[in-house]
XYZ file of C-alpha atoms in Angstrom:
280
model
C -0.272 0.238 -0.017
C 1.170 4.040 -0.623
C 1.564 6.081 1.837
C -1.774 8.106 3.054
C -4.104 11.004 1.491
C -1.813 14.172 0.417
C -5.371 16.098 -0.494
C -8.777 15.716 -0.439
C -11.252 19.020 -1.270
C -14.071 18.926 -2.902
C -17.273 21.452 -1.966
C -18.553 21.288 1.306
C -18.922 16.726 2.110
C -18.701 16.314 -0.629
C -14.961 15.156 -2.503
C -14.540 15.619 -5.340
C -10.223 15.751 -6.255
C -7.762 14.059 -4.046
C -4.462 13.276 -4.550
C -2.331 11.168 -3.502
C 1.296 9.198 -2.848
C 2.625 6.334 -4.753
C 5.144 4.292 -3.872
C 7.372 4.800 -6.842
C 7.456 8.787 -4.849
C 4.529 9.833 -7.058
C 1.725 11.256 -7.179
C -1.711 10.277 -8.464
C -4.778 12.765 -9.317
C -8.126 11.308 -9.367
C -11.037 13.700 -10.669
C -14.469 13.323 -10.232
C -15.558 14.029 -13.320
C -12.986 13.090 -15.862
C -13.203 9.686 -14.256
C -16.029 8.654 -14.421
C -17.241 10.072 -17.512
C -13.537 9.758 -19.783
C -12.577 7.029 -16.937
C -8.424 8.332 -16.413
C -7.025 9.726 -13.641
C -4.129 11.634 -14.066
C -0.437 10.520 -12.634
C 3.176 12.598 -11.704
C 6.498 10.975 -11.136
C 8.820 11.966 -8.661
C 11.377 13.345 -10.965
C 8.151 15.796 -12.002
C 8.132 15.339 -15.092
C 5.019 16.105 -17.174
C 1.458 13.899 -16.041
C 0.143 11.158 -17.620
C -3.070 10.139 -17.821
C -3.556 6.684 -16.940
C -7.172 4.824 -18.108
C -9.256 2.313 -16.620
C -9.662 -1.076 -18.812
C -11.116 -1.294 -21.764
C -13.630 -2.967 -20.319
C -14.163 0.360 -18.131
C -14.331 2.920 -22.166
C -16.665 0.777 -23.740
C -18.929 0.920 -20.385
C -18.498 4.445 -20.304
C -18.125 5.585 -24.242
C -21.659 3.571 -24.712
C -23.566 5.055 -21.360
C -22.043 8.276 -23.021
C -23.487 7.904 -26.414
C -27.213 7.012 -24.789
C -27.783 9.957 -22.201
C -26.171 12.422 -25.363
C -28.523 11.975 -26.960
C -31.685 10.923 -24.934
C -30.978 15.177 -24.093
C -30.406 15.383 -27.653
C -34.069 14.473 -29.583
C -35.362 14.681 -25.931
C -35.357 18.735 -26.154
C -35.424 18.616 -30.331
C -39.480 17.994 -28.870
C -38.937 20.300 -26.194
C -37.966 22.939 -28.646
C -40.936 20.712 -31.512
C -43.549 20.700 -28.772
C -42.831 25.091 -27.221
C -43.038 25.406 -31.444
C -46.592 23.928 -32.352
C -48.310 26.164 -29.324
C -46.887 29.386 -29.988
C -47.477 28.933 -33.567
C -50.609 27.454 -33.060
C -50.296 25.170 -35.335
C -51.965 22.187 -33.948
C -53.887 21.954 -30.593
C -53.085 20.800 -26.974
C -53.004 17.217 -27.439
C -50.927 17.566 -30.286
C -48.736 19.619 -27.720
C -49.198 17.677 -25.128
C -47.942 13.840 -27.313
C -45.221 15.631 -28.261
C -43.632 17.093 -24.985
C -44.963 13.227 -23.633
C -42.428 11.945 -26.358
C -40.131 14.076 -25.328
C -40.110 13.332 -21.552
C -39.695 9.958 -21.975
C -36.682 10.507 -23.797
C -35.616 12.759 -21.282
C -36.108 10.343 -18.612
C -34.113 7.885 -20.619
C -30.696 10.253 -20.226
C -31.529 10.602 -16.586
C -31.592 7.905 -15.582
C -28.371 7.259 -18.278
C -26.651 9.939 -16.712
C -27.116 8.026 -13.372
C -26.005 4.678 -14.975
C -22.629 7.181 -16.020
C -22.166 7.285 -11.824
C -22.921 3.719 -9.763
C -20.730 1.862 -12.404
C -17.899 4.010 -12.987
C -14.748 2.680 -12.915
C -12.627 3.667 -9.157
C -10.322 4.997 -7.633
C -8.547 3.535 -4.856
C -6.729 6.425 -3.121
C -3.412 6.083 -1.045
C -2.812 3.092 -3.493
C -1.970 3.221 -6.734
C -2.677 5.048 -8.874
C -4.792 3.232 -11.024
C -8.513 3.197 -11.818
C -10.584 -0.456 -10.491
C -14.135 -1.700 -12.929
C -16.970 -2.863 -10.846
C -19.634 -4.992 -11.065
C -22.097 -3.953 -13.431
C -25.045 -2.100 -10.770
C -28.807 -0.557 -11.827
C -28.501 1.622 -9.232
C -26.863 2.447 -6.085
C -26.507 4.797 -2.823
C -24.432 6.794 -2.468
C -25.353 10.585 -1.319
C -22.376 10.932 0.194
C -20.652 11.596 -4.154
C -21.472 15.167 -5.705
C -22.280 13.378 -9.087
C -24.196 10.795 -7.812
C -26.184 13.319 -6.636
C -26.322 15.290 -9.418
C -26.994 12.913 -11.402
C -30.034 11.536 -8.993
C -31.277 15.020 -8.301
C -31.565 15.269 -12.787
C -33.471 12.226 -12.263
C -35.713 12.598 -9.575
C -36.224 15.903 -12.234
C -37.196 13.917 -14.853
C -39.509 11.766 -13.602
C -41.376 14.993 -11.869
C -41.808 15.822 -15.118
C -43.416 12.959 -16.947
C -46.453 14.037 -14.063
C -46.548 17.429 -14.665
C -46.452 15.662 -19.496
C -49.042 12.686 -17.758
C -51.474 15.348 -16.266
C -51.778 17.749 -19.475
C -53.845 14.974 -21.556
C -56.299 15.601 -18.045
C -59.395 17.699 -19.681
C -61.817 20.076 -18.535
C -59.322 21.181 -14.556
C -60.071 23.796 -13.771
C -57.422 27.012 -12.280
C -56.508 25.191 -9.308
C -56.501 21.588 -10.235
C -53.963 22.982 -13.119
C -52.048 24.828 -11.278
C -52.334 22.075 -8.667
C -51.938 19.265 -10.968
C -49.860 20.429 -13.662
C -47.348 23.885 -12.786
C -46.601 22.872 -9.402
C -45.129 19.776 -10.840
C -43.619 21.801 -13.811
C -41.730 24.202 -10.974
C -40.555 21.720 -8.614
C -39.095 19.332 -11.794
C -37.131 23.522 -12.751
C -35.910 23.221 -9.463
C -34.360 20.098 -8.932
C -32.892 20.552 -12.681
C -31.617 24.511 -11.155
C -30.347 21.646 -7.622
C -28.242 19.592 -9.681
C -26.568 21.603 -12.434
C -25.388 23.619 -9.492
C -24.415 20.667 -7.733
C -22.617 19.449 -10.775
C -20.518 23.056 -10.730
C -19.267 22.559 -8.203
C -18.286 19.453 -8.862
C -16.088 20.923 -11.927
C -14.432 23.282 -10.987
C -13.889 21.484 -6.634
C -16.567 24.234 -4.743
C -15.535 26.513 -6.427
C -17.813 28.318 -9.121
C -15.600 29.195 -11.858
C -14.647 29.677 -16.160
C -13.420 27.178 -17.752
C -14.120 28.254 -21.467
C -11.273 25.895 -22.269
C -13.085 23.018 -20.503
C -15.555 20.658 -22.703
C -17.021 19.525 -19.712
C -17.514 23.006 -17.870
C -19.367 23.615 -21.373
C -21.730 21.313 -20.712
C -23.062 21.669 -17.521
C -23.577 26.324 -18.533
C -25.382 25.159 -21.360
C -27.292 22.832 -19.174
C -27.454 25.251 -16.284
C -28.307 28.226 -18.630
C -31.538 25.707 -19.893
C -32.393 25.096 -17.323
C -32.851 28.529 -15.657
C -35.073 29.408 -19.203
C -37.415 27.024 -18.619
C -37.940 27.561 -15.536
C -38.334 31.277 -17.010
C -41.628 29.588 -18.559
C -43.067 28.520 -15.687
C -42.699 31.455 -14.038
C -44.489 32.473 -16.980
C -47.701 29.860 -17.630
C -48.903 30.057 -14.528
C -52.640 30.653 -13.795
C -54.414 33.232 -12.825
C -56.776 32.632 -10.608
C -58.884 36.018 -10.751
C -58.038 36.266 -14.623
C -57.684 32.227 -15.887
C -54.935 32.614 -17.439
C -51.409 33.258 -17.811
C -49.062 35.621 -15.994
C -47.343 35.294 -20.563
C -47.805 32.767 -23.189
C -44.915 34.138 -25.054
C -42.630 33.584 -22.562
C -44.044 30.809 -21.258
C -43.472 28.479 -25.200
C -39.813 30.638 -26.391
C -38.773 29.329 -22.593
C -39.773 26.553 -23.269
C -38.442 26.116 -26.814
C -35.153 27.768 -25.584
C -34.228 25.869 -22.965
C -35.119 22.256 -24.650
C -32.571 23.742 -27.286
C -30.251 24.450 -24.548
C -30.410 20.977 -23.754
C -29.984 19.664 -26.558
C -26.795 21.509 -27.554
C -25.553 20.149 -24.353
C -26.045 16.863 -25.414
C -24.492 17.555 -27.946
C -21.498 17.693 -26.272
C -21.732 15.575 -24.869
C -21.029 13.198 -27.381
C -17.498 13.692 -27.879
C -17.279 14.245 -23.615
C -15.815 10.246 -23.932
C -12.773 7.890 -23.154
């Protein structure tokens, strides 16, 4: 076994970067996102030479590439369908049932992307702190409970948000609802889902910045998180504008609701497209 860990960094109780000594005197650096997205950690020799990337085995790398592609394409499709639904609503080219059907199809893709994002965390290769500078491939799992990990918590909250959106999307098929029922059954789940998306994005920012909000324009992972979070903000603006006033029975602002959904959905599609390039 090597020496004890040299340094742990992260956000609050979460560890997102570990640096430890190796038996040959060098150091290894594990970072949460690169390890789970690309299956790599950095090793710096004792001589002080440039750090090299040590990759997980072929099983892990294949697993990560497939999960990443599925999640990315699911968000591309989900965002595209949400944008289409918003366009139909804004330009009046279809009735309410048509819009609800398009949104529901998009929601299925979003939920798929959310769950596969969670699998990316659950089945990522694990580091061996204090030991050798390598990543270990574990057995395949469909679920884990690891709330002490910020990446798990971010992915879980994202998946939960997609499931809450599913409630909103199913309820949107209901007919003959009064204003109170619309706000309780459709608007409230929409807002809760948006809050969960925003929270997931905030946790992702903390993960990539190791506890600090940073700007890294040359980091693809940062751009993915930033574009997703912009989409979440636009979704929240849309949800607020979609509230039905009890006194008048009209929306706060239908144009903002539709355009917020459309532009936010395009952000999620763009982030999904960018995610296709973040692989091992």
